[in-house]
Coordinates of C-alpha atoms in Angstrom, one line a residue:
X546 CA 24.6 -19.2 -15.1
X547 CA 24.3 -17.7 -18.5
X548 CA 26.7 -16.6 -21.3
X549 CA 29.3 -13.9 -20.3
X550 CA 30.1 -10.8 -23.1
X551 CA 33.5 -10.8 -24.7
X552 CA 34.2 -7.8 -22.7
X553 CA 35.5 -5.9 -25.8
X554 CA 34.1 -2.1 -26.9
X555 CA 31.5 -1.6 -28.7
X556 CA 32.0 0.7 -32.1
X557 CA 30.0 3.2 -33.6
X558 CA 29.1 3.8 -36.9
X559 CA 31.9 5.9 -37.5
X560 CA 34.6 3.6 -36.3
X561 CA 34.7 5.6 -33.1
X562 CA 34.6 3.2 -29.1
X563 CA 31.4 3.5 -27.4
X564 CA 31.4 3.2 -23.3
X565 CA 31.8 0.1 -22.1
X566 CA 30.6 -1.6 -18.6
X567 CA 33.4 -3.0 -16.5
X568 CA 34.2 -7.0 -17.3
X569 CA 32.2 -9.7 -16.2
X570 CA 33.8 -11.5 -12.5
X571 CA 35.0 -14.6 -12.6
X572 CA 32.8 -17.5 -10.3
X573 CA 35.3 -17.3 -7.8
X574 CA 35.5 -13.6 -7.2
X575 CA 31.7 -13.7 -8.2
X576 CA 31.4 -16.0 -5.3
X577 CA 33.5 -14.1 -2.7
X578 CA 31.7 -10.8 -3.6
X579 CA 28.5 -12.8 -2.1
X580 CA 30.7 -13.7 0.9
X581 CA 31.6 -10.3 1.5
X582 CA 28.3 -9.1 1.2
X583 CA 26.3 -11.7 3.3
X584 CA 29.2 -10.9 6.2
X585 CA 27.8 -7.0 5.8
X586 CA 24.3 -7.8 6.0
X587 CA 24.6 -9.5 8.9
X588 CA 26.9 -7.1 10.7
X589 CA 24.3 -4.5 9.5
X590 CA 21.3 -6.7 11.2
X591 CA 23.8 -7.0 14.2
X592 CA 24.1 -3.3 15.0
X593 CA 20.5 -2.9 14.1
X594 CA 19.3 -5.2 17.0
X595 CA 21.5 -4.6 19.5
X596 CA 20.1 -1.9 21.4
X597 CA 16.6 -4.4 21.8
X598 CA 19.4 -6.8 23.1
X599 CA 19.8 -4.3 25.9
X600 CA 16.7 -2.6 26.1
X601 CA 15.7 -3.1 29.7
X602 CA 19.3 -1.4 30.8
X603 CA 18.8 1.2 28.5
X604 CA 15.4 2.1 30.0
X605 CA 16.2 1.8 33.2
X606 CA 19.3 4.0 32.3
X607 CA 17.7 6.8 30.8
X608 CA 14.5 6.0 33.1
X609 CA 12.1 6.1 29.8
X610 CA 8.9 4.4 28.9
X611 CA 7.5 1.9 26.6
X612 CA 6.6 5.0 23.9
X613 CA 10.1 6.1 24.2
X614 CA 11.9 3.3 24.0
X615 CA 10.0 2.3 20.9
X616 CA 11.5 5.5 19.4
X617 CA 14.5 4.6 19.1
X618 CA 13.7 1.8 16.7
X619 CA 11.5 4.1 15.0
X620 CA 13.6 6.9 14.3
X621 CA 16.4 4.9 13.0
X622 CA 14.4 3.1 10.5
X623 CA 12.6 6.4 9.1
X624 CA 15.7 7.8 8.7
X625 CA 16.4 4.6 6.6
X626 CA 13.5 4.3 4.7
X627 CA 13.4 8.1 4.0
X628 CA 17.1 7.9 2.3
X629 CA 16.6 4.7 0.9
X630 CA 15.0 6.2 -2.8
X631 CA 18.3 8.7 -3.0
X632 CA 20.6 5.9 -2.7
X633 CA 18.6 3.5 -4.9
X634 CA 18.4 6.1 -7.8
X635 CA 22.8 6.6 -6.9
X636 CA 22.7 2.8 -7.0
X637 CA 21.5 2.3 -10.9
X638 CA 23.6 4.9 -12.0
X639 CA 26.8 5.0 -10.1
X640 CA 30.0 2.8 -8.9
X641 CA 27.7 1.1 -6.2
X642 CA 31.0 -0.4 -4.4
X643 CA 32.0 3.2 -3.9
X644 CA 28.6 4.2 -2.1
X645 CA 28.5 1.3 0.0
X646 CA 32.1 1.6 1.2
X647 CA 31.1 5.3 2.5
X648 CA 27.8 3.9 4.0
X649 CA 29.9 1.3 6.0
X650 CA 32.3 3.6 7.2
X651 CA 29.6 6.1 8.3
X652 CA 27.5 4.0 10.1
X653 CA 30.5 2.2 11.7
X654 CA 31.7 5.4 13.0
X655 CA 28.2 6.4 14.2
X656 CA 27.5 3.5 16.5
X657 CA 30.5 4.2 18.0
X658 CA 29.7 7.8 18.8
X659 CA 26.1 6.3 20.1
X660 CA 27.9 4.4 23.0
X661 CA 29.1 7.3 24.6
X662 CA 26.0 9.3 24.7
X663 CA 25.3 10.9 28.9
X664 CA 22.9 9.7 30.6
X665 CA 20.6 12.9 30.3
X666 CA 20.9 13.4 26.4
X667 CA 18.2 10.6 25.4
X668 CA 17.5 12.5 22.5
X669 CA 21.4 12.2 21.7
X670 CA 21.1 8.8 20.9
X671 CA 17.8 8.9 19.2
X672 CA 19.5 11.3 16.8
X673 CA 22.9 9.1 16.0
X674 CA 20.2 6.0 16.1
X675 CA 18.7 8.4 13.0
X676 CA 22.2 8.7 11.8
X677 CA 22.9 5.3 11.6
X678 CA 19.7 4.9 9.4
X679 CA 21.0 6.8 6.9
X680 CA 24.5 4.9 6.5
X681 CA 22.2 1.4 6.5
X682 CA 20.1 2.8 3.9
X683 CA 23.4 2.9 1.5
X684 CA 24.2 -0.7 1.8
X685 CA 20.9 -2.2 1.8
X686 CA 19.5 -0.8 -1.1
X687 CA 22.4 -2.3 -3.4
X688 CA 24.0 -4.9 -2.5
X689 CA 21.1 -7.4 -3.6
X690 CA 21.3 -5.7 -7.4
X691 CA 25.3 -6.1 -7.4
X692 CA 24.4 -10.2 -6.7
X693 CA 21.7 -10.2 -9.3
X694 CA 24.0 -9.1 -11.7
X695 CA 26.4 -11.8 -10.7
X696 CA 24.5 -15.2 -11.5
X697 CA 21.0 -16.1 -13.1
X698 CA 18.2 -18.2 -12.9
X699 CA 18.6 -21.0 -9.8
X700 CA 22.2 -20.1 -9.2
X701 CA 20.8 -16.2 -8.2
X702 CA 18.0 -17.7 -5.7
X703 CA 20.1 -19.7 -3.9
X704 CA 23.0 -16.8 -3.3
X705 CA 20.1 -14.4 -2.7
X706 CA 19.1 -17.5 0.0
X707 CA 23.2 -17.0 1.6
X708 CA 22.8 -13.3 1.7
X709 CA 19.4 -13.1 3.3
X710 CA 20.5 -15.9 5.5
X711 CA 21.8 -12.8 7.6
X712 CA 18.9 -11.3 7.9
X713 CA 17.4 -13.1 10.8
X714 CA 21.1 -15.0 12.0
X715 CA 22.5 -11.3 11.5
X716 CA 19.4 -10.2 14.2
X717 CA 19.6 -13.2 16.6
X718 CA 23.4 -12.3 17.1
X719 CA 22.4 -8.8 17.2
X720 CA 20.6 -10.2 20.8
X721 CA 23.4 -12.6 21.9
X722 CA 26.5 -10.3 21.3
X723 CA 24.7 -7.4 23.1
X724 CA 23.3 -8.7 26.0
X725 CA 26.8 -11.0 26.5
X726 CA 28.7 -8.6 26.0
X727 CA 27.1 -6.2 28.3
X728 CA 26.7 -8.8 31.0
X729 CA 30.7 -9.4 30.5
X730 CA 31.3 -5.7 30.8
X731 CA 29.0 -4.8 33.3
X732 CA 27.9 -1.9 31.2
X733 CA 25.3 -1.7 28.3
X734 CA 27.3 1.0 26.3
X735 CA 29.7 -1.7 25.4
X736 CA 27.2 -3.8 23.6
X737 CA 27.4 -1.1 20.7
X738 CA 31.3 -1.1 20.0
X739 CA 31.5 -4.5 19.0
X740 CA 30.3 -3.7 15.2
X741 CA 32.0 -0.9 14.8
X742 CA 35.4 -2.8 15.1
X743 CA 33.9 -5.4 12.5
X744 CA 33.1 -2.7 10.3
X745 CA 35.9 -1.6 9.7
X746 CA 36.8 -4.8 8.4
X747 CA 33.8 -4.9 6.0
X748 CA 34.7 -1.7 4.8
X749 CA 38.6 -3.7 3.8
X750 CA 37.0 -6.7 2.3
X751 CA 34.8 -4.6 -0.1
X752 CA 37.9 -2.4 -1.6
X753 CA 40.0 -5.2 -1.9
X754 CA 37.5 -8.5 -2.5
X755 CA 34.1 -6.8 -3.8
X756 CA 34.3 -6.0 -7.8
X757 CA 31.5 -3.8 -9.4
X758 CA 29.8 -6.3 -12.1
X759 CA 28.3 -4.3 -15.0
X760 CA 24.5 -4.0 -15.0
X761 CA 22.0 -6.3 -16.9
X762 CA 25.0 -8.2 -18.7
X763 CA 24.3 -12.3 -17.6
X764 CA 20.8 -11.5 -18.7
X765 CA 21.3 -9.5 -21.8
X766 CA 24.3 -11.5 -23.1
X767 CA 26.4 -8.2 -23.3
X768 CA 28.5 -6.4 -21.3
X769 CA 27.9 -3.0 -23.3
X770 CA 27.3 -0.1 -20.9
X771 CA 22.6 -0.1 -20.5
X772 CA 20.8 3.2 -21.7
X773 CA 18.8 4.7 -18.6
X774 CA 15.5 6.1 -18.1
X775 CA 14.6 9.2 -16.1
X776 CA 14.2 8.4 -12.7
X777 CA 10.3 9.4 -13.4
X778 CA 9.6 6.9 -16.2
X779 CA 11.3 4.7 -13.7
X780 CA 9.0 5.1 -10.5
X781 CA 6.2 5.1 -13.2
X782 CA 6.8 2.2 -14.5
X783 CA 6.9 0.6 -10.9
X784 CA 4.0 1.7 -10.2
X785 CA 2.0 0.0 -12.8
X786 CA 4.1 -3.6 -11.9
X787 CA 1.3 -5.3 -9.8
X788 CA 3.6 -7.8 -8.6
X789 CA 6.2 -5.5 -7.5
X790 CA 3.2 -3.5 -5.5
X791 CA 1.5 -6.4 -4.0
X792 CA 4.9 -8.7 -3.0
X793 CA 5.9 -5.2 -1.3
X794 CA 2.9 -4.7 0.7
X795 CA 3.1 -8.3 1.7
X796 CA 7.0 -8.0 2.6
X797 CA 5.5 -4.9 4.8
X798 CA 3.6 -7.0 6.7
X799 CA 6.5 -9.3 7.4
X800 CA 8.1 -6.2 8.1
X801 CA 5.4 -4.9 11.1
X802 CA 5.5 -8.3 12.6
X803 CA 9.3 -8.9 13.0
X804 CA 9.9 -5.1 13.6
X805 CA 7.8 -5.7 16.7
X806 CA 8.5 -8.9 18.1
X807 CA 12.6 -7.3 17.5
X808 CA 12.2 -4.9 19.9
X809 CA 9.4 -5.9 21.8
X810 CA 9.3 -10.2 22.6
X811 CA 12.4 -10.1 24.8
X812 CA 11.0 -7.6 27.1
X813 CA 7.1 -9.2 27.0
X814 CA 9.0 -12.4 27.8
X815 CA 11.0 -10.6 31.2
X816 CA 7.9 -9.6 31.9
X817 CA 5.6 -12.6 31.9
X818 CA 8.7 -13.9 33.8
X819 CA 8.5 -11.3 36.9
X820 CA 4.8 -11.7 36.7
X821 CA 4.9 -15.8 37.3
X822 CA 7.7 -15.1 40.0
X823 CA 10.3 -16.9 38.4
X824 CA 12.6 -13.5 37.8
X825 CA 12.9 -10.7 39.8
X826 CA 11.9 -7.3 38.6
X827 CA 15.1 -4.9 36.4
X828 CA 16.4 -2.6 39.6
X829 CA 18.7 -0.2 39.6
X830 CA 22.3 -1.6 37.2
X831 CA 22.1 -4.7 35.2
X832 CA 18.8 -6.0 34.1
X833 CA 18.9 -10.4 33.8
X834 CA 20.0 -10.7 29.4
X835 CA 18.5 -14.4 29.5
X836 CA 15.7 -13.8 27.5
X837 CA 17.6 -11.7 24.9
X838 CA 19.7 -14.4 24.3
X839 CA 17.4 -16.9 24.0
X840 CA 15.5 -15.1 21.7
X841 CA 18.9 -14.2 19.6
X842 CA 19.5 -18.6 19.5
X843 CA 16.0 -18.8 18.4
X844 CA 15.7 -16.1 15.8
X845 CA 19.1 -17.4 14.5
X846 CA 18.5 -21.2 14.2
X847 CA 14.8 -19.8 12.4
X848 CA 16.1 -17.8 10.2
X849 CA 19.0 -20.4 9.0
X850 CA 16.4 -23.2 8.6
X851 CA 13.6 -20.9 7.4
X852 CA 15.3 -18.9 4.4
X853 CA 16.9 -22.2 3.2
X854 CA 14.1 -24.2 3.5
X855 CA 11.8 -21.4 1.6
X856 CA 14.3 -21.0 -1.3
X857 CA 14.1 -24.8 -1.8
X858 CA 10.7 -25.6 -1.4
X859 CA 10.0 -22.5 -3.8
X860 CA 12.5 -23.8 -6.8
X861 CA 10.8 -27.2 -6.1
X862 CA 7.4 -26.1 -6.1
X863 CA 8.0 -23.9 -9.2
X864 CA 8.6 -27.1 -11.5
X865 CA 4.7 -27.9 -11.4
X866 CA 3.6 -24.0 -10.7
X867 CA 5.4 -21.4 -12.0
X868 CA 2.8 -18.8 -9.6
X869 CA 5.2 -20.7 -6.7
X870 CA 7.2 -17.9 -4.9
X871 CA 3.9 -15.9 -3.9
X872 CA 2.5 -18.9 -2.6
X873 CA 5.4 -20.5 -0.6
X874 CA 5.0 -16.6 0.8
X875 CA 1.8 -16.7 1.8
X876 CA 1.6 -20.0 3.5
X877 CA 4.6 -18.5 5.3
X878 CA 2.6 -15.7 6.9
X879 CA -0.8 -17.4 7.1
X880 CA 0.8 -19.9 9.0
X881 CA 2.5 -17.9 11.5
X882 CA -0.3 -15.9 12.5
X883 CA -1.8 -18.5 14.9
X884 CA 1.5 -19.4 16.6
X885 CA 2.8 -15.7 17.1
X886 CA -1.1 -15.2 18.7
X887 CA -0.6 -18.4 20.7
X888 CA 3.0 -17.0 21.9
X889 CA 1.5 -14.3 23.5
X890 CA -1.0 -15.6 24.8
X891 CA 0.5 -18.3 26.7
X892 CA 3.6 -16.7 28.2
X893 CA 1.6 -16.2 31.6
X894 CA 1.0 -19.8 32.0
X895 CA 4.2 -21.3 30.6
X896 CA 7.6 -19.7 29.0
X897 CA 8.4 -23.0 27.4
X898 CA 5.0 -22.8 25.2
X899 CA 5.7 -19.6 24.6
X900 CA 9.1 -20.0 23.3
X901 CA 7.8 -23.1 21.0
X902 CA 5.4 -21.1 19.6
X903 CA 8.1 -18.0 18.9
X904 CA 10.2 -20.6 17.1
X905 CA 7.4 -21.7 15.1
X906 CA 5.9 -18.7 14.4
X907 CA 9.4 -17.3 13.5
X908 CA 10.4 -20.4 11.4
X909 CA 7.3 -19.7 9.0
X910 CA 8.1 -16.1 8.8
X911 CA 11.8 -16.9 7.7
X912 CA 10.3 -18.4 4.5
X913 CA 9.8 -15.2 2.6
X914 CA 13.1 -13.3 3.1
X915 CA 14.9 -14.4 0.0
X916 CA 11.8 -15.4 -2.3
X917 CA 10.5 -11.7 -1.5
X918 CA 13.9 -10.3 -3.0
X919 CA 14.3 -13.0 -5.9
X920 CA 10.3 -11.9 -7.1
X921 CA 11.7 -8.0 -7.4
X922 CA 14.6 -9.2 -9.4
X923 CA 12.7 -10.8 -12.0
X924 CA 9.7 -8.6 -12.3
X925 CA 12.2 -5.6 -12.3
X926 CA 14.4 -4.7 -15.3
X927 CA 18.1 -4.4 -14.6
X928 CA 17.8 -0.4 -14.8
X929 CA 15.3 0.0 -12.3
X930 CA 16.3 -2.5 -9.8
X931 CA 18.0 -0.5 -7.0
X932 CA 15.3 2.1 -7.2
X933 CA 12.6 -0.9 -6.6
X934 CA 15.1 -1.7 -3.8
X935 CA 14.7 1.4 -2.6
X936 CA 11.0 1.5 -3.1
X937 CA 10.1 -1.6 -1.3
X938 CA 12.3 -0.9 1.9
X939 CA 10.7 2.4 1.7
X940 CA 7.3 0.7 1.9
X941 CA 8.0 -2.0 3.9
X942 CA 9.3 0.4 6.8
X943 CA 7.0 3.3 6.3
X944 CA 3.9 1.1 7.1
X945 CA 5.9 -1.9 8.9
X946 CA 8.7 -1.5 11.5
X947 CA 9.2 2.3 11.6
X948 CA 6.1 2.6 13.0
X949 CA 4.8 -0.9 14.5
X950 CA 7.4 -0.6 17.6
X951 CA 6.1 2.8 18.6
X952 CA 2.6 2.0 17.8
X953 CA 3.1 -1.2 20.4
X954 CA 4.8 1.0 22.6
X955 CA 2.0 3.7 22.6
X956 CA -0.8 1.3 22.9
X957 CA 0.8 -0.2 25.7
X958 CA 1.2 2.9 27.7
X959 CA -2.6 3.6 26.6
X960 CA -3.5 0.9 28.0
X961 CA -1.2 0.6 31.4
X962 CA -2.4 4.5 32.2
X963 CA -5.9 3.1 32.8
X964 CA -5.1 0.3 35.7
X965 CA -3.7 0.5 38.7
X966 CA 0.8 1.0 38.5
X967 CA 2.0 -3.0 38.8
X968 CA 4.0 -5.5 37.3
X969 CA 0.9 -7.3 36.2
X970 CA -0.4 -3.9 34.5
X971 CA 3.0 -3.8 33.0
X972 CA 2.9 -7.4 31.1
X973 CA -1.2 -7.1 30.6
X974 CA -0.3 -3.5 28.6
X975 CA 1.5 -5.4 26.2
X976 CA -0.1 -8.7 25.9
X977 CA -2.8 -6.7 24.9
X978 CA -1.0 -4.4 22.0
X979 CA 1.2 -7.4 20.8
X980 CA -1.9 -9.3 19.8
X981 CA -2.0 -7.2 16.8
X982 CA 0.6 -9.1 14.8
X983 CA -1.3 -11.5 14.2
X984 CA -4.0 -10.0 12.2
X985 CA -1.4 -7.8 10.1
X986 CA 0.4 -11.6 8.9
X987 CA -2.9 -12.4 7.7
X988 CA -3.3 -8.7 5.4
X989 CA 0.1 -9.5 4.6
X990 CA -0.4 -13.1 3.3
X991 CA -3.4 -12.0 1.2
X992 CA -1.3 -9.2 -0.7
X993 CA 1.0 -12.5 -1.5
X994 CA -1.9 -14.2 -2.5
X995 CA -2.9 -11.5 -5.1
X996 CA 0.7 -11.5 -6.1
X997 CA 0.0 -14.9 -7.7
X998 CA -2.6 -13.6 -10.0
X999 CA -0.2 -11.4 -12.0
X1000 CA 3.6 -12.7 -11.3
X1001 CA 3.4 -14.4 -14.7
X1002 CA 2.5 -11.4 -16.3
X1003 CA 5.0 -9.3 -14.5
X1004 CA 7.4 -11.9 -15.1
X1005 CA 7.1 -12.5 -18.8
X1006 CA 7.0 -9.0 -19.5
X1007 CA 10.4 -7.9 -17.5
X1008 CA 11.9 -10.9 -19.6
X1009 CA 10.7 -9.8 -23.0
X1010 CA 12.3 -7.0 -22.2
X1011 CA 15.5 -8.2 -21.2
X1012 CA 15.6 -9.9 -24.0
X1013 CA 14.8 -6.8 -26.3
X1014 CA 18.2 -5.3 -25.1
X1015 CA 20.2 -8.7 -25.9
X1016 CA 18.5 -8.4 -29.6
X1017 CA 19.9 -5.1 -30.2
X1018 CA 23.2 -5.4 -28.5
X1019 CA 23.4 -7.5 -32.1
X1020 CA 24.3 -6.1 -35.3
X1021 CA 22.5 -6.3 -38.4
X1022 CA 23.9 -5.5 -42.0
X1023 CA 21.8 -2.3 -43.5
X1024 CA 23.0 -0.7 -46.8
X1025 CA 23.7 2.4 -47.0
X1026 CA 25.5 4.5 -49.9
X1027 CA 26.1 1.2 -51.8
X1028 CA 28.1 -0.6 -48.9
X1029 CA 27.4 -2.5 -46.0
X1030 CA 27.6 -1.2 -42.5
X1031 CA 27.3 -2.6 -39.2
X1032 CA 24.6 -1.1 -36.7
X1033 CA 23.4 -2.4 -33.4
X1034 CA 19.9 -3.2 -33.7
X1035 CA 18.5 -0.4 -31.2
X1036 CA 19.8 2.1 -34.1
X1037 CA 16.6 1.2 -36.8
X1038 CA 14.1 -0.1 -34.3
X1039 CA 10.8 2.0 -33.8

């Protein structure tokens, strides 16, 4: 896992104590930080797909659109990408158990708010969906660097592999818990004050379990406090990492596609469902949850085989290619793209295809959640990592799901407005606009492709310099004045 620091201060030249990072976890606590943090992330995935859980009930409550309803997706994930550089600059330069704690509680206390919102104030919940963006946008950002600071090397890819296990499981529950619970209730707004109760709990187990490991110090060999850049030089400098760029723009692409089928493959399925005659069209009160909680089971059992099988396939493949990670990646999204185009375009004729080709089509996806975080961390130096964090969700949402939900939804109105009013119109409207995933997971798997011509580069150079700050964390003799006097390296390099 690599050596630890003593954990003892530092001395200046003068005899004087320099600033020293907290101590290095132990593996147990190291290992229950990642517990903690994996049970956040998927509470945070949970709230953040409940409302598609319930989606037909809440537009049949509020009597809204396909345009609309896509808003509310939209809005809550600008809000989150748009915050996500402010707390990813906080997060490499402040307590980052501290910030997350306040996210938590903000959010938490948010959705809870949401689920009370009248029926005539739609734009009441759009704005605490905004709301709970911004609390998201605090957790997300950071919790991956605390973990990378934790372990190294394999260890690090396969507790990145538990944490972003609750992405997809965390999304999938997110669609069982909200349509269940709201079939059990007999009302929708129920469905959004389950995670606020479990939040509060989070917020407990990261004041009393979570520890804030110092920055860089598995890597470097030292626990001495790092020396940070401006937050320019910073953004510069990821600007000029090609494999930070192109593994981003082809996490954005995984980003469009899941954004939509999240909020939008439930509802196509109900659909394609009234339109064989096999369900009856949402009326007024409950709307059938079936689909949304088969869709939750298969985007849970996807993501749990999918993220674990990518992480090992990846450490296995990297013995005989170190260019491995992109790869695995772009296989991943290459080899969806056909199955998501089948899904859609089979679900008139059969729901069973359809559902096959969902769980294949998600299984491949699944691959790149954990290799996609693992590639920042090691093309990244320990200083800048949050603000990549930041960076790439920024990305990632900006040009994936903040805007592919609404752009589905729009299309599909487009498109509906020029046939005759029917159910058929209805399902044919979005047939039509979801077809579009599949040619964004082919962009997306040849940015991953590209990534593989410079990850060695990117890689070796983040190391060198890793290891630049573990050469002068040691001291060298210099005279001076006829003695001998002990300086860190840093002190005489050019």
């Amino acid at each position: 896992m690599g050596s630890r620091g003593s954990g003892e201060p530092a001395l200046s030249e003068d005899g004087e104590e320099e600033a020293a990072s907290p101590p290095q976890p132990g593996l147990c606590r190291s290992v229950l930080t990642v517990c903690v943090l994996s049970y956040i992330n998927l509470l945070n995935y949970m709230d953040r797909f409940t409302v598609a859980g319930v989606l037909p009930d809440i537009e049949d409550y509020f009597q809204i659109g396909d345009s609309s309803s896509g808003l509310l997706q939209t809005v809550f994930i600008c809000s989150y990408m748009i915050l996500a550089p402010v707390f990813g600059y906080l997060g490499d330069r402040y307590n980052r158990k501290r910030i997350m704690s306040l996210g938590i509680l903000f959010w938490s206390a948010i959705t809870l708010i949401s689920s009370f919102v009248p029926q005539d104030y739609f734009w009441a919940l759009l704005l605490t969906r905004g709301l709970v963006g911004i609390g998201e946008a605090s957790y997300s950002t950071i919790a991956p660097t605390v973990i990378a600071d934790l372990f190294v090397g394999d260890v690090r890819s396969r507790m990145l592999s538990v944490f972003y296990f609750a992405i997809p499981v965390g999304s999938g529950l997110g669609y069982i818990v909200g349509s269940k619970v709201a079939d059990i209730a007999g009302d929708w707004h129920w469905a959004l004050r389950v995670t606020p109760a479990l939040g509060l709990i989070a917020v407990l187990l990261l004041v009393f379990v979570v520890t804030e490991p110092p920055r860089g110090a598995l890597e470097r060999g030292s626990e001495r406090a790092l020396v940070y850049t401006s937050w320019l030089t910073d953004v510069k400098d990821l600007c000029s990492n090609s494999s930070f760029l192109l593994s981003s723009l082809g996490f954005t692409s995984v980003a469009f596609v899941t954004g939509t089928l999240a909020l939008w493959a439930p509802t196509y399925l109900f659909r394609a469902q009234v339109v064989q005659g096999t369900m009856q069209p949402c009326t007024k009160g409950r709307c059938n949850s079936s689909d949304s909680l088969l869709f939750g089971i298969i985007t849970c059992v996807t993501g749990f085989l999918g993220v674990g099988a990518g992480v090992e396939i990846s450490r296995r493949y990297r013995k005989v290619n170190p260019r491995a990670d992109p790869l695995v990646c772009a296989c991943g999204l290459l080899g969806s793209a056909p199955f998501l185009y089948l899904a859609v375009a089979t679900a008139e004729a059969s729901t069973i295809a359809t559902y096959v080709f969902i769980f294949l089509g998600e299984l491949l996806l699944s691959l790149n959640w954990a290799i996609v975080a693992d590639i920042l961390l090691y093309v990244v130096v320990p200083t800048r990592r949050s603000t990549a964090e930041a960076f790439q969700i920024m990305m990632s949402h900006l040009l994936g799901d903040a805007s592919s939900p609404y752009l589905i939804g729009v299309i599909s109105d487009s498109i509906r407005r020029s046939r005759p009013d029917s159910y058929l119109a209805e399902f044919r409207s979005l047939e039509y606009s979801l077809m579009i995933c599949s040619f964004v997971g082919v962009l997306g798997g040849a940015a991953f492709l590209a990534t593989a011509m410079f990850i060695e580069r990117d890689r070796s150079k983040a190391e060198l310099y890793t290891r630049a700050l573990r050469e002068a964390d040691e001291p060298i003799v210099v005279p001076k004045a006829g003695r001998s006097v002990m300086l860190p390296v840093a002190s005489v390099l050019i």
